[in-house]
PDB file of C-alpha atoms and ligand atoms in Angstrom:
ATOM      1  CA  MET A   1      -5.625   5.883 -30.581  1.00 92.00           C
ATOM      2  CA  LYS A   2      -7.194   3.446 -28.108  1.00 97.00           C
ATOM      3  CA  ILE A   3      -9.855   1.078 -29.349  1.00 98.00           C
ATOM      4  CA  GLU A   4     -12.523  -1.119 -27.797  1.00 98.00           C
ATOM      5  CA  ILE A   5     -14.459  -3.762 -29.716  1.00 98.00           C
ATOM      6  CA  TYR A   6     -17.960  -4.231 -28.334  1.00 98.00           C
ATOM      7  CA  ALA A   7     -19.777  -7.212 -29.884  1.00 98.00           C
ATOM      8  CA  ASN A   8     -23.074  -8.884 -29.142  1.00 97.00           C
ATOM      9  CA  ASP A   9     -22.894 -12.591 -28.405  1.00 96.00           C
ATOM     10  CA  ASN A  10     -24.142 -13.938 -31.689  1.00 96.00           C
ATOM     11  CA  GLU A  11     -21.748 -16.291 -33.448  1.00 97.00           C
ATOM     12  CA  LYS A  12     -21.205 -14.119 -36.504  1.00 97.00           C
ATOM     13  CA  SER A  13     -20.422 -11.040 -34.387  1.00 98.00           C
ATOM     14  CA  LEU A  14     -17.930 -12.957 -32.250  1.00 98.00           C
ATOM     15  CA  LYS A  15     -16.215 -14.286 -35.380  1.00 98.00           C
ATOM     16  CA  VAL A  16     -15.896 -10.746 -36.795  1.00 98.00           C
ATOM     17  CA  LYS A  17     -14.609  -9.583 -33.414  1.00 98.00           C
ATOM     18  CA  ARG A  18     -11.833 -12.217 -33.448  1.00 98.00           C
ATOM     19  CA  GLU A  19     -10.945 -11.300 -37.046  1.00 98.00           C
ATOM     20  CA  LEU A  20     -10.706  -7.624 -36.174  1.00 97.00           C
ATOM     21  CA  GLU A  21      -8.654  -8.336 -33.035  1.00 97.00           C
ATOM     22  CA  THR A  22      -6.123 -10.267 -35.144  1.00 97.00           C
ATOM     23  CA  LYS A  23      -5.889  -7.447 -37.679  1.00 97.00           C
ATOM     24  CA  PHE A  24      -5.483  -4.861 -34.906  1.00 97.00           C
ATOM     25  CA  ALA A  25      -2.755  -6.927 -33.186  1.00 96.00           C
ATOM     26  CA  GLU A  26      -0.813  -7.189 -36.483  1.00 96.00           C
ATOM     27  CA  ARG A  27      -0.900  -3.419 -36.798  1.00 94.00           C
ATOM     28  CA  HIS A  28      -0.119  -2.736 -33.123  1.00 93.00           C
ATOM     29  CA  PHE A  29      -3.359  -0.893 -32.403  1.00 95.00           C
ATOM     30  CA  VAL A  30      -3.806  -0.166 -28.693  1.00 97.00           C
ATOM     31  CA  MET A  31      -6.842  -1.853 -27.157  1.00 97.00           C
ATOM     32  CA  ASP A  32      -8.397  -0.201 -24.095  1.00 98.00           C
ATOM     33  CA  ALA A  33     -11.847  -1.096 -22.780  1.00 98.00           C
ATOM     34  CA  GLU A  34     -11.651   1.385 -19.873  1.00 98.00           C
ATOM     35  CA  HIS A  35     -10.937   4.630 -21.701  1.00 98.00           C
ATOM     36  CA  PRO A  36     -11.198   4.063 -25.448  1.00 98.00           C
ATOM     37  CA  ASP A  37     -11.141   6.806 -28.078  1.00 98.00           C
ATOM     38  CA  ILE A  38     -13.075   4.643 -30.524  1.00 98.00           C
ATOM     39  CA  VAL A  39     -15.693   2.022 -29.653  1.00 98.00           C
ATOM     40  CA  ILE A  40     -16.394  -0.348 -32.534  1.00 98.00           C
ATOM     41  CA  THR A  41     -19.663  -2.188 -32.094  1.00 98.00           C
ATOM     42  CA  ILE A  42     -20.406  -5.433 -33.916  1.00 98.00           C
ATOM     43  CA  GLY A  43     -24.039  -6.552 -34.129  1.00 98.00           C
ATOM     44  CA  GLY A  44     -27.082  -4.379 -34.701  1.00 97.00           C
ATOM     45  CA  ASP A  45     -28.552  -1.089 -33.509  1.00 97.00           C
ATOM     46  CA  GLY A  46     -29.254  -2.735 -30.146  1.00 97.00           C
ATOM     47  CA  THR A  47     -25.531  -3.452 -29.715  1.00 98.00           C
ATOM     48  CA  LEU A  48     -24.691   0.175 -30.430  1.00 98.00           C
ATOM     49  CA  LEU A  49     -27.380   1.271 -27.944  1.00 98.00           C
ATOM     50  CA  SER A  50     -25.837  -0.901 -25.199  1.00 98.00           C
ATOM     51  CA  ALA A  51     -22.322   0.339 -26.004  1.00 98.00           C
ATOM     52  CA  PHE A  52     -23.593   3.917 -25.844  1.00 98.00           C
ATOM     53  CA  HIS A  53     -24.934   3.346 -22.330  1.00 98.00           C
ATOM     54  CA  GLN A  54     -21.758   1.569 -21.281  1.00 98.00           C
ATOM     55  CA  TYR A  55     -19.716   4.644 -22.259  1.00 98.00           C
ATOM     56  CA  GLU A  56     -22.287   7.393 -21.631  1.00 98.00           C
ATOM     57  CA  ASP A  57     -20.002   8.973 -19.006  1.00 98.00           C
ATOM     58  CA  GLN A  58     -17.208   9.369 -21.563  1.00 98.00           C
ATOM     59  CA  LEU A  59     -19.077  10.921 -24.492  1.00 98.00           C
ATOM     60  CA  ASP A  60     -16.644  13.843 -24.764  1.00 97.00           C
ATOM     61  CA  SER A  61     -13.759  11.530 -25.577  1.00 97.00           C
ATOM     62  CA  VAL A  62     -15.393   8.489 -27.210  1.00 98.00           C
ATOM     63  CA  ARG A  63     -16.437   8.155 -30.842  1.00 98.00           C
ATOM     64  CA  PHE A  64     -18.460   5.196 -32.092  1.00 98.00           C
ATOM     65  CA  VAL A  65     -18.252   3.050 -35.215  1.00 98.00           C
ATOM     66  CA  GLY A  66     -20.962   0.460 -35.923  1.00 97.00           C
ATOM     67  CA  ILE A  67     -20.450  -2.741 -37.928  1.00 97.00           C
ATOM     68  CA  HIS A  68     -23.651  -4.617 -38.718  1.00 96.00           C
ATOM     69  CA  THR A  69     -23.786  -8.382 -38.853  1.00 96.00           C
ATOM     70  CA  GLY A  70     -27.421  -8.421 -40.006  1.00 89.00           C
ATOM     71  CA  HIS A  71     -29.170  -5.828 -42.160  1.00 84.00           C
ATOM     72  CA  LEU A  72     -28.002  -2.215 -42.421  1.00 81.00           C
ATOM     73  CA  GLY A  73     -28.876  -0.479 -39.178  1.00 89.00           C
ATOM     74  CA  PHE A  74     -29.405   3.150 -38.282  1.00 94.00           C
ATOM     75  CA  TYR A  75     -26.277   3.327 -36.160  1.00 95.00           C
ATOM     76  CA  THR A  76     -24.302   0.631 -37.956  1.00 94.00           C
ATOM     77  CA  ASP A  77     -22.847   1.718 -41.286  1.00 90.00           C
ATOM     78  CA  TRP A  78     -20.088  -0.790 -41.905  1.00 95.00           C
ATOM     79  CA  ARG A  79     -20.464  -4.235 -43.424  1.00 94.00           C
ATOM     80  CA  THR A  80     -18.408  -7.214 -42.250  1.00 96.00           C
ATOM     81  CA  ASP A  81     -16.635  -7.426 -45.630  1.00 96.00           C
ATOM     82  CA  GLU A  82     -15.286  -3.889 -45.181  1.00 96.00           C
ATOM     83  CA  LEU A  83     -12.939  -4.523 -42.235  1.00 97.00           C
ATOM     84  CA  ASP A  84      -9.811  -3.657 -44.242  1.00 97.00           C
ATOM     85  CA  ASP A  85     -11.376  -0.365 -45.390  1.00 97.00           C
ATOM     86  CA  LEU A  86     -12.275   0.378 -41.802  1.00 97.00           C
ATOM     87  CA  ILE A  87      -8.674  -0.229 -40.723  1.00 97.00           C
ATOM     88  CA  ILE A  88      -7.406   2.159 -43.424  1.00 97.00           C
ATOM     89  CA  SER A  89      -9.862   4.773 -42.124  1.00 97.00           C
ATOM     90  CA  LEU A  90      -8.720   4.216 -38.533  1.00 97.00           C
ATOM     91  CA  GLU A  91      -5.068   4.540 -39.550  1.00 96.00           C
ATOM     92  CA  SER A  92      -5.716   7.892 -41.207  1.00 95.00           C
ATOM     93  CA  ASP A  93      -8.136   9.071 -38.526  1.00 96.00           C
ATOM     94  CA  ASN A  94      -7.874  12.771 -37.739  1.00 95.00           C
ATOM     95  CA  GLY A  95     -10.622  13.002 -35.155  1.00 95.00           C
ATOM     96  CA  GLN A  96     -13.438  13.614 -37.653  1.00 95.00           C
ATOM     97  CA  ALA A  97     -16.879  13.153 -36.107  1.00 96.00           C
ATOM     98  CA  ILE A  98     -20.553  13.506 -36.792  1.00 95.00           C
ATOM     99  CA  THR A  99     -22.665  14.315 -33.757  1.00 97.00           C
ATOM    100  CA  TYR A 100     -26.303  13.585 -32.968  1.00 97.00           C
ATOM    101  CA  PRO A 101     -28.597  14.993 -30.266  1.00 98.00           C
ATOM    102  CA  LEU A 102     -29.428  13.066 -27.111  1.00 98.00           C
ATOM    103  CA  LEU A 103     -32.373  13.165 -24.750  1.00 98.00           C
ATOM    104  CA  ASP A 104     -31.845  14.383 -21.199  1.00 98.00           C
ATOM    105  CA  ILE A 105     -34.391  12.817 -18.832  1.00 98.00           C
ATOM    106  CA  SER A 106     -34.810  13.955 -15.268  1.00 98.00           C
ATOM    107  CA  VAL A 107     -37.160  11.828 -13.148  1.00 97.00           C
ATOM    108  CA  ARG A 108     -38.428  12.822  -9.736  1.00 96.00           C
ATOM    109  CA  TYR A 109     -39.595   9.772  -7.768  1.00 95.00           C
ATOM    110  CA  ARG A 110     -41.874  10.280  -4.777  1.00 92.00           C
ATOM    111  CA  ASP A 111     -39.512   8.408  -2.480  1.00 90.00           C
ATOM    112  CA  LYS A 112     -36.437  10.503  -3.367  1.00 92.00           C
ATOM    113  CA  ASN A 113     -35.584  14.144  -2.804  1.00 91.00           C
ATOM    114  CA  LYS A 114     -33.259  14.548  -5.737  1.00 96.00           C
ATOM    115  CA  PRO A 115     -34.265  13.817  -9.345  1.00 97.00           C
ATOM    116  CA  GLU A 116     -32.451  11.003 -11.128  1.00 97.00           C
ATOM    117  CA  ARG A 117     -30.903  11.796 -14.505  1.00 97.00           C
ATOM    118  CA  TYR A 118     -30.797   9.535 -17.538  1.00 98.00           C
ATOM    119  CA  LEU A 119     -29.610   9.916 -21.098  1.00 98.00           C
ATOM    120  CA  ALA A 120     -31.300   8.312 -24.120  1.00 98.00           C
ATOM    121  CA  LEU A 121     -30.041   7.853 -27.640  1.00 98.00           C
ATOM    122  CA  ASN A 122     -33.388   6.696 -29.106  1.00 98.00           C
ATOM    123  CA  GLU A 123     -36.213   7.532 -26.733  1.00 98.00           C
ATOM    124  CA  ALA A 124     -37.845   7.297 -23.331  1.00 98.00           C
ATOM    125  CA  THR A 125     -41.392   6.123 -22.745  1.00 98.00           C
ATOM    126  CA  LEU A 126     -43.733   6.191 -19.775  1.00 97.00           C
ATOM    127  CA  LYS A 127     -46.598   3.701 -19.748  1.00 96.00           C
ATOM    128  CA  ARG A 128     -48.984   2.358 -17.173  1.00 93.00           C
ATOM    129  CA  ILE A 129     -49.503  -1.341 -16.784  1.00 82.00           C
ATOM    130  CA  GLY A 130     -53.051  -2.659 -16.765  1.00 83.00           C
ATOM    131  CA  MET A 131     -54.927   0.635 -16.459  1.00 92.00           C
ATOM    132  CA  THR A 132     -55.180   3.931 -18.280  1.00 94.00           C
ATOM    133  CA  MET A 133     -52.395   6.359 -17.668  1.00 95.00           C
ATOM    134  CA  ALA A 134     -53.541   9.867 -16.826  1.00 95.00           C
ATOM    135  CA  ALA A 135     -50.929  12.593 -16.930  1.00 97.00           C
ATOM    136  CA  ASP A 136     -50.654  16.338 -17.258  1.00 97.00           C
ATOM    137  CA  VAL A 137     -48.345  17.324 -20.086  1.00 98.00           C
ATOM    138  CA  TYR A 138     -46.529  20.656 -19.882  1.00 98.00           C
ATOM    139  CA  ILE A 139     -44.539  22.225 -22.698  1.00 98.00           C
ATOM    140  CA  GLY A 140     -42.058  24.901 -21.696  1.00 97.00           C
ATOM    141  CA  GLY A 141     -43.617  25.078 -18.228  1.00 96.00           C
ATOM    142  CA  GLU A 142     -47.196  25.675 -19.509  1.00 98.00           C
ATOM    143  CA  LEU A 143     -49.936  23.068 -19.116  1.00 98.00           C
ATOM    144  CA  PHE A 144     -50.680  21.778 -22.607  1.00 98.00           C
ATOM    145  CA  GLU A 145     -53.060  18.851 -22.146  1.00 97.00           C
ATOM    146  CA  ARG A 146     -54.319  16.197 -19.785  1.00 96.00           C
ATOM    147  CA  PHE A 147     -53.381  12.920 -21.422  1.00 97.00           C
ATOM    148  CA  ARG A 148     -55.268   9.658 -21.011  1.00 96.00           C
ATOM    149  CA  GLY A 149     -54.159   6.508 -22.729  1.00 96.00           C
ATOM    150  CA  ASP A 150     -51.470   3.843 -22.653  1.00 96.00           C
ATOM    151  CA  GLY A 151     -48.478   6.129 -22.467  1.00 97.00           C
ATOM    152  CA  LEU A 152     -46.199   8.724 -23.999  1.00 98.00           C
ATOM    153  CA  CYS A 153     -42.933   8.537 -25.901  1.00 98.00           C
ATOM    154  CA  VAL A 154     -40.294  11.250 -26.265  1.00 98.00           C
ATOM    155  CA  SER A 155     -37.648  10.599 -28.897  1.00 98.00           C
ATOM    156  CA  THR A 156     -34.494  12.066 -30.348  1.00 98.00           C
ATOM    157  CA  PRO A 157     -34.032  12.703 -34.093  1.00 98.00           C
ATOM    158  CA  THR A 158     -31.995   9.489 -34.549  1.00 97.00           C
ATOM    159  CA  GLY A 159     -34.592   7.686 -32.446  1.00 98.00           C
ATOM    160  CA  SER A 160     -37.350   9.010 -34.711  1.00 98.00           C
ATOM    161  CA  THR A 161     -36.951   5.980 -36.992  1.00 98.00           C
ATOM    162  CA  ALA A 162     -37.325   3.551 -34.069  1.00 98.00           C
ATOM    163  CA  TYR A 163     -40.291   3.251 -31.644  1.00 98.00           C
ATOM    164  CA  ASN A 164     -41.416   6.772 -32.533  1.00 98.00           C
ATOM    165  CA  LYS A 165     -42.010   5.717 -36.131  1.00 98.00           C
ATOM    166  CA  SER A 166     -44.195   2.787 -35.048  1.00 98.00           C
ATOM    167  CA  LEU A 167     -46.282   5.314 -33.098  1.00 98.00           C
ATOM    168  CA  GLY A 168     -46.904   7.410 -36.212  1.00 98.00           C
ATOM    169  CA  GLY A 169     -44.235   9.984 -35.391  1.00 98.00           C
ATOM    170  CA  ALA A 170     -42.334  11.907 -38.063  1.00 98.00           C
ATOM    171  CA  VAL A 171     -38.885  10.905 -39.224  1.00 98.00           C
ATOM    172  CA  ILE A 172     -36.598  13.797 -38.289  1.00 98.00           C
ATOM    173  CA  HIS A 173     -33.245  14.530 -39.868  1.00 97.00           C
ATOM    174  CA  PRO A 174     -30.604  14.163 -37.124  1.00 96.00           C
ATOM    175  CA  SER A 175     -28.967  17.483 -37.979  1.00 96.00           C
ATOM    176  CA  LEU A 176     -31.983  19.094 -36.247  1.00 97.00           C
ATOM    177  CA  ASP A 177     -31.884  19.591 -32.487  1.00 96.00           C
ATOM    178  CA  ALA A 178     -35.448  18.625 -31.675  1.00 97.00           C
ATOM    179  CA  LEU A 179     -37.533  16.433 -29.402  1.00 97.00           C
ATOM    180  CA  GLN A 180     -40.614  14.578 -30.512  1.00 98.00           C
ATOM    181  CA  LEU A 181     -43.567  13.666 -28.313  1.00 98.00           C
ATOM    182  CA  THR A 182     -45.828  10.856 -29.522  1.00 98.00           C
ATOM    183  CA  GLU A 183     -48.847   9.286 -27.928  1.00 98.00           C
ATOM    184  CA  ILE A 184     -49.314   5.593 -27.228  1.00 98.00           C
ATOM    185  CA  GLY A 185     -52.982   4.658 -27.500  1.00 97.00           C
ATOM    186  CA  SER A 186     -54.529   7.974 -26.464  1.00 97.00           C
ATOM    187  CA  LEU A 187     -58.190   8.114 -25.427  1.00 95.00           C
ATOM    188  CA  ASN A 188     -60.163  10.730 -27.294  1.00 95.00           C
ATOM    189  CA  ASN A 189     -63.892  11.268 -26.809  1.00 92.00           C
ATOM    190  CA  LEU A 190     -66.276  13.928 -25.466  1.00 91.00           C
ATOM    191  CA  VAL A 191     -64.651  13.785 -22.048  1.00 88.00           C
ATOM    192  CA  TYR A 192     -60.963  13.265 -22.783  1.00 90.00           C
ATOM    193  CA  ARG A 193     -59.032  15.234 -25.354  1.00 94.00           C
ATOM    194  CA  THR A 194     -55.434  15.106 -26.494  1.00 96.00           C
ATOM    195  CA  ILE A 195     -53.754  16.683 -29.472  1.00 97.00           C
ATOM    196  CA  SER A 196     -53.542  13.253 -31.191  1.00 96.00           C
ATOM    197  CA  SER A 197     -50.623  14.356 -33.356  1.00 97.00           C
ATOM    198  CA  PRO A 198     -46.900  13.972 -32.842  1.00 98.00           C
ATOM    199  CA  LEU A 199     -45.399  17.218 -31.539  1.00 98.00           C
ATOM    200  CA  ILE A 200     -41.926  18.407 -32.471  1.00 98.00           C
ATOM    201  CA  ILE A 201     -40.415  20.576 -29.787  1.00 97.00           C
ATOM    202  CA  ALA A 202     -37.835  23.307 -30.408  1.00 96.00           C
ATOM    203  CA  PRO A 203     -34.302  23.080 -28.980  1.00 93.00           C
ATOM    204  CA  ASN A 204     -34.803  25.406 -26.024  1.00 94.00           C
ATOM    205  CA  ASP A 205     -38.175  24.019 -24.995  1.00 97.00           C
ATOM    206  CA  TRP A 206     -38.822  21.183 -22.626  1.00 98.00           C
ATOM    207  CA  ILE A 207     -41.588  18.715 -21.864  1.00 98.00           C
ATOM    208  CA  THR A 208     -42.717  17.796 -18.375  1.00 98.00           C
ATOM    209  CA  ILE A 209     -45.082  14.945 -17.589  1.00 98.00           C
ATOM    210  CA  PHE A 210     -46.878  14.723 -14.253  1.00 97.00           C
ATOM    211  CA  PRO A 211     -48.526  11.295 -14.088  1.00 96.00           C
ATOM    212  CA  ASN A 212     -51.316  10.717 -11.593  1.00 91.00           C
ATOM    213  CA  GLU A 213     -50.405   9.205  -8.266  1.00 85.00           C
ATOM    214  CA  THR A 214     -49.741   5.485  -8.573  1.00 81.00           C
ATOM    215  CA  SER A 215     -46.707   3.269  -8.721  1.00 80.00           C
ATOM    216  CA  ASP A 216     -47.590   0.875 -11.537  1.00 88.00           C
ATOM    217  CA  TYR A 217     -45.595   2.724 -14.176  1.00 92.00           C
ATOM    218  CA  PHE A 218     -43.336   1.199 -16.708  1.00 95.00           C
ATOM    219  CA  MET A 219     -40.587   3.447 -17.927  1.00 97.00           C
ATOM    220  CA  THR A 220     -38.198   2.649 -20.772  1.00 98.00           C
ATOM    221  CA  ILE A 221     -34.971   4.416 -21.622  1.00 98.00           C
ATOM    222  CA  ASP A 222     -33.734   2.903 -24.878  1.00 98.00           C
ATOM    223  CA  GLN A 223     -33.364  -0.778 -23.914  1.00 97.00           C
ATOM    224  CA  GLU A 224     -33.581  -0.258 -20.178  1.00 97.00           C
ATOM    225  CA  ASN A 225     -36.857  -0.981 -18.346  1.00 97.00           C
ATOM    226  CA  ILE A 226     -37.713   0.614 -15.015  1.00 95.00           C
ATOM    227  CA  TYR A 227     -40.782  -0.824 -13.249  1.00 91.00           C
ATOM    228  CA  GLY A 228     -42.948  -0.038 -10.323  1.00 83.00           C
ATOM    229  CA  ARG A 229     -41.430   3.194  -9.078  1.00 88.00           C
ATOM    230  CA  ASP A 230     -43.683   6.002  -7.988  1.00 91.00           C
ATOM    231  CA  VAL A 231     -42.970   8.671 -10.591  1.00 94.00           C
ATOM    232  CA  GLU A 232     -43.929  12.218  -9.595  1.00 95.00           C
ATOM    233  CA  GLN A 233     -42.634  14.074 -12.632  1.00 96.00           C
ATOM    234  CA  ILE A 234     -40.430  13.525 -15.686  1.00 98.00           C
ATOM    235  CA  MET A 235     -38.730  16.335 -17.525  1.00 98.00           C
ATOM    236  CA  PHE A 236     -37.334  15.902 -21.047  1.00 98.00           C
ATOM    237  CA  LYS A 237     -34.866  18.252 -22.701  1.00 98.00           C
ATOM    238  CA  ILE A 238     -32.331  18.088 -25.490  1.00 98.00           C
ATOM    239  CA  SER A 239     -29.131  17.175 -23.723  1.00 98.00           C
ATOM    240  CA  LYS A 240     -26.037  19.380 -23.785  1.00 97.00           C
ATOM    241  CA  LYS A 241     -24.167  16.159 -24.539  1.00 98.00           C
ATOM    242  CA  LYS A 242     -24.046  14.573 -27.978  1.00 98.00           C
ATOM    243  CA  ILE A 243     -23.111  11.176 -29.290  1.00 98.00           C
ATOM    244  CA  ARG A 244     -20.169  11.281 -31.687  1.00 98.00           C
ATOM    245  CA  PHE A 245     -19.612   8.842 -34.529  1.00 97.00           C
ATOM    246  CA  ALA A 246     -16.264   8.605 -36.332  1.00 97.00           C
ATOM    247  CA  LYS A 247     -17.137  10.041 -39.710  1.00 93.00           C
ATOM    248  CA  TYR A 248     -14.970   8.288 -42.258  1.00 91.00           C
ATOM    249  CA  ARG A 249     -17.387   8.523 -45.167  1.00 84.00           C
ATOM    250  CA  HIS A 250     -20.626  10.188 -46.041  1.00 80.00           C
ATOM    251  CA  ASN A 251     -23.788   8.229 -45.368  1.00 79.00           C
ATOM    252  CA  ALA A 252     -26.843  10.162 -46.493  1.00 90.00           C
ATOM    253  CA  PHE A 253     -29.600   9.976 -43.883  1.00 94.00           C
ATOM    254  CA  TRP A 254     -32.526   9.875 -46.324  1.00 95.00           C
ATOM    255  CA  LYS A 255     -30.816   7.148 -48.357  1.00 92.00           C
ATOM    256  CA  ARG A 256     -30.542   5.091 -45.176  1.00 92.00           C
ATOM    257  CA  VAL A 257     -34.202   5.680 -44.323  1.00 95.00           C
ATOM    258  CA  GLN A 258     -35.158   4.706 -47.840  1.00 93.00           C
ATOM    259  CA  SER A 259     -33.150   1.484 -47.840  1.00 89.00           C
ATOM    260  CA  ALA A 260     -34.433   0.501 -44.391  1.00 90.00           C
ATOM    261  CA  PHE A 261     -38.116   1.159 -44.968  1.00 94.00           C
ATOM    262  CA  ILE A 262     -38.799   1.287 -48.697  1.00 93.00           C
ATOM    263  CA  GLY A 263     -36.187  -0.686 -50.614  1.00 90.00           C
ATOM    264  CA  ASP A 264     -35.747  -0.501 -54.380  1.00 87.00           C
ATOM    265  CA  VAL A 265     -37.683   2.227 -56.152  1.00 88.00           C
ATOM    266  CA  HIS A 266     -37.867   2.520 -59.914  1.00 90.00           C
ATOM    267  CA  GLU A 267     -38.555   5.755 -61.737  1.00 90.00           C
ATOM    268  CA  ILE A 268     -41.797   5.783 -63.722  1.00 86.00           C
TER     269      ILE A 268
HETATM  270  P1  NAD B 301     -35.077  -5.001 -30.456  1.00 68.72           P
HETATM  271  O1  NAD B 301     -34.040  -6.037 -30.597  1.00 68.72           O
HETATM  272  O2  NAD B 301     -36.502  -5.402 -30.253  1.00 68.72           O
HETATM  273  O3  NAD B 301     -34.917  -3.987 -31.671  1.00 68.72           O
HETATM  274  C1  NAD B 301     -35.930  -3.341 -32.183  1.00 68.72           C
HETATM  275  C2  NAD B 301     -35.634  -2.944 -33.633  1.00 68.72           C
HETATM  276  O4  NAD B 301     -35.450  -1.545 -33.607  1.00 68.72           O
HETATM  277  C3  NAD B 301     -34.394  -3.535 -34.316  1.00 68.72           C
HETATM  278  O5  NAD B 301     -34.769  -3.920 -35.621  1.00 68.72           O
HETATM  279  C4  NAD B 301     -33.426  -2.371 -34.391  1.00 68.72           C
HETATM  280  O6  NAD B 301     -32.575  -2.393 -35.517  1.00 68.72           O
HETATM  281  C5  NAD B 301     -34.381  -1.215 -34.490  1.00 68.72           C
HETATM  282  N1  NAD B 301     -33.818   0.060 -34.079  1.00 68.72           N
HETATM  283  C6  NAD B 301     -33.174   0.375 -32.943  1.00 68.72           C
HETATM  284  N2  NAD B 301     -32.835   1.671 -32.968  1.00 68.72           N
HETATM  285  C7  NAD B 301     -33.275   2.165 -34.152  1.00 68.72           C
HETATM  286  C8  NAD B 301     -33.255   3.438 -34.738  1.00 68.72           C
HETATM  287  N3  NAD B 301     -32.726   4.466 -34.126  1.00 68.72           N
HETATM  288  N4  NAD B 301     -33.860   3.585 -35.944  1.00 68.72           N
HETATM  289  C9  NAD B 301     -34.451   2.563 -36.586  1.00 68.72           C
HETATM  290  N5  NAD B 301     -34.495   1.323 -36.070  1.00 68.72           N
HETATM  291  C10 NAD B 301     -33.927   1.146 -34.857  1.00 68.72           C
HETATM  292  O7  NAD B 301     -34.745  -4.057 -29.266  1.00 68.72           O
HETATM  293  P2  NAD B 301     -33.376  -3.445 -28.856  1.00 68.72           P
HETATM  294  O8  NAD B 301     -32.295  -3.907 -29.755  1.00 68.72           O
HETATM  295  O9  NAD B 301     -33.318  -3.638 -27.417  1.00 68.72           O
HETATM  296  O10 NAD B 301     -33.662  -1.916 -29.201  1.00 68.72           O
HETATM  297  C11 NAD B 301     -34.390  -1.101 -28.337  1.00 68.72           C
HETATM  298  C12 NAD B 301     -35.202  -0.203 -29.198  1.00 68.72           C
HETATM  299  O11 NAD B 301     -36.286  -0.938 -29.725  1.00 68.72           O
HETATM  300  C13 NAD B 301     -35.832   0.925 -28.436  1.00 68.72           C
HETATM  301  O12 NAD B 301     -34.977   2.013 -28.287  1.00 68.72           O
HETATM  302  C14 NAD B 301     -37.031   1.228 -29.294  1.00 68.72           C
HETATM  303  O13 NAD B 301     -36.770   2.273 -30.196  1.00 68.72           O
HETATM  304  C15 NAD B 301     -37.269  -0.019 -30.095  1.00 68.72           C
HETATM  305  N6  NAD B 301     -38.612  -0.514 -29.791  1.00 68.72           N
HETATM  306  C16 NAD B 301     -39.525  -0.412 -30.774  1.00 68.72           C
HETATM  307  C17 NAD B 301     -40.833  -0.774 -30.520  1.00 68.72           C
HETATM  308  C18 NAD B 301     -41.823  -0.630 -31.624  1.00 68.72           C
HETATM  309  O14 NAD B 301     -41.434  -0.199 -32.716  1.00 68.72           O
HETATM  310  N7  NAD B 301     -43.089  -0.925 -31.368  1.00 68.72           N
HETATM  311  C19 NAD B 301     -41.212  -1.252 -29.277  1.00 68.72           C
HETATM  312  C20 NAD B 301     -40.251  -1.354 -28.295  1.00 68.72           C
HETATM  313  C21 NAD B 301     -38.946  -0.965 -28.560  1.00 68.72           C
END
């Protein structure tokens, strides 16, 4: 099994990285940054997001493991005092994985003939800088609404606890293959009308956004920002690809949501 350790540059993460490298060397683990089987991230959810994009062309062969150096994250299950347990799990690894849906984004720019494809683990957003964004929103090829507001966000189930949640979207269990569309600052009055609710789209459906003609768009794909390109249309689907995490122990999704957002609860 080939391993890569992918740490952010904070001091604690780098210290844990060195510790893990020593332990791996003692046990003759094979390190391979080019074609790893397991990518161990050290840091937070943001570190896992960057590692995902670094290896997004190798998702069929790579599985991820997240160690958090701050608070428990959504993609980072392991604590820094559990390195020896993690090594035991790696030594008895039999390829076990848990998979989560990804977002397939296809953007047609006015200056290009072919659409450009992107993959998101959390979400993609389209916003307009300075002025109201107007866009036609299609679901499954049918015009659904003409949106006016700051922007739109389409998220995956694991991304539902990130930006989507701040926009009032629902938290979706990641065993469901679904997309969620949420509005960012929609305008609703006698002239302009949007649904004003998050929409959860079925696995075989797709969302297409046709923004009005201008180039001052701001697009985000997880942590990546794309500015000032003249977007003609964006299509969102559930990707055929999935992210795979090495599943060495059971981490209940709702327990994680509860500890991240609610904390201790006492029965009445
Ligand atoms: P960051 O450092 O600003 O992190 C944002 C926070 O989002 C961190 O606390 C991180 O732990 C958390 N986070 C990331 N993915 C999560 C997930 N799936 N579920 C719950 N929390 C999650 O930014 P970054 O590290 O570059 O991360 C980029 C992400 O930040 C984007 O994908 C987006 O989801 C999120 N974001 C949120 C808002 C908002 O809530 N208003 C705005 C912009 C970006």
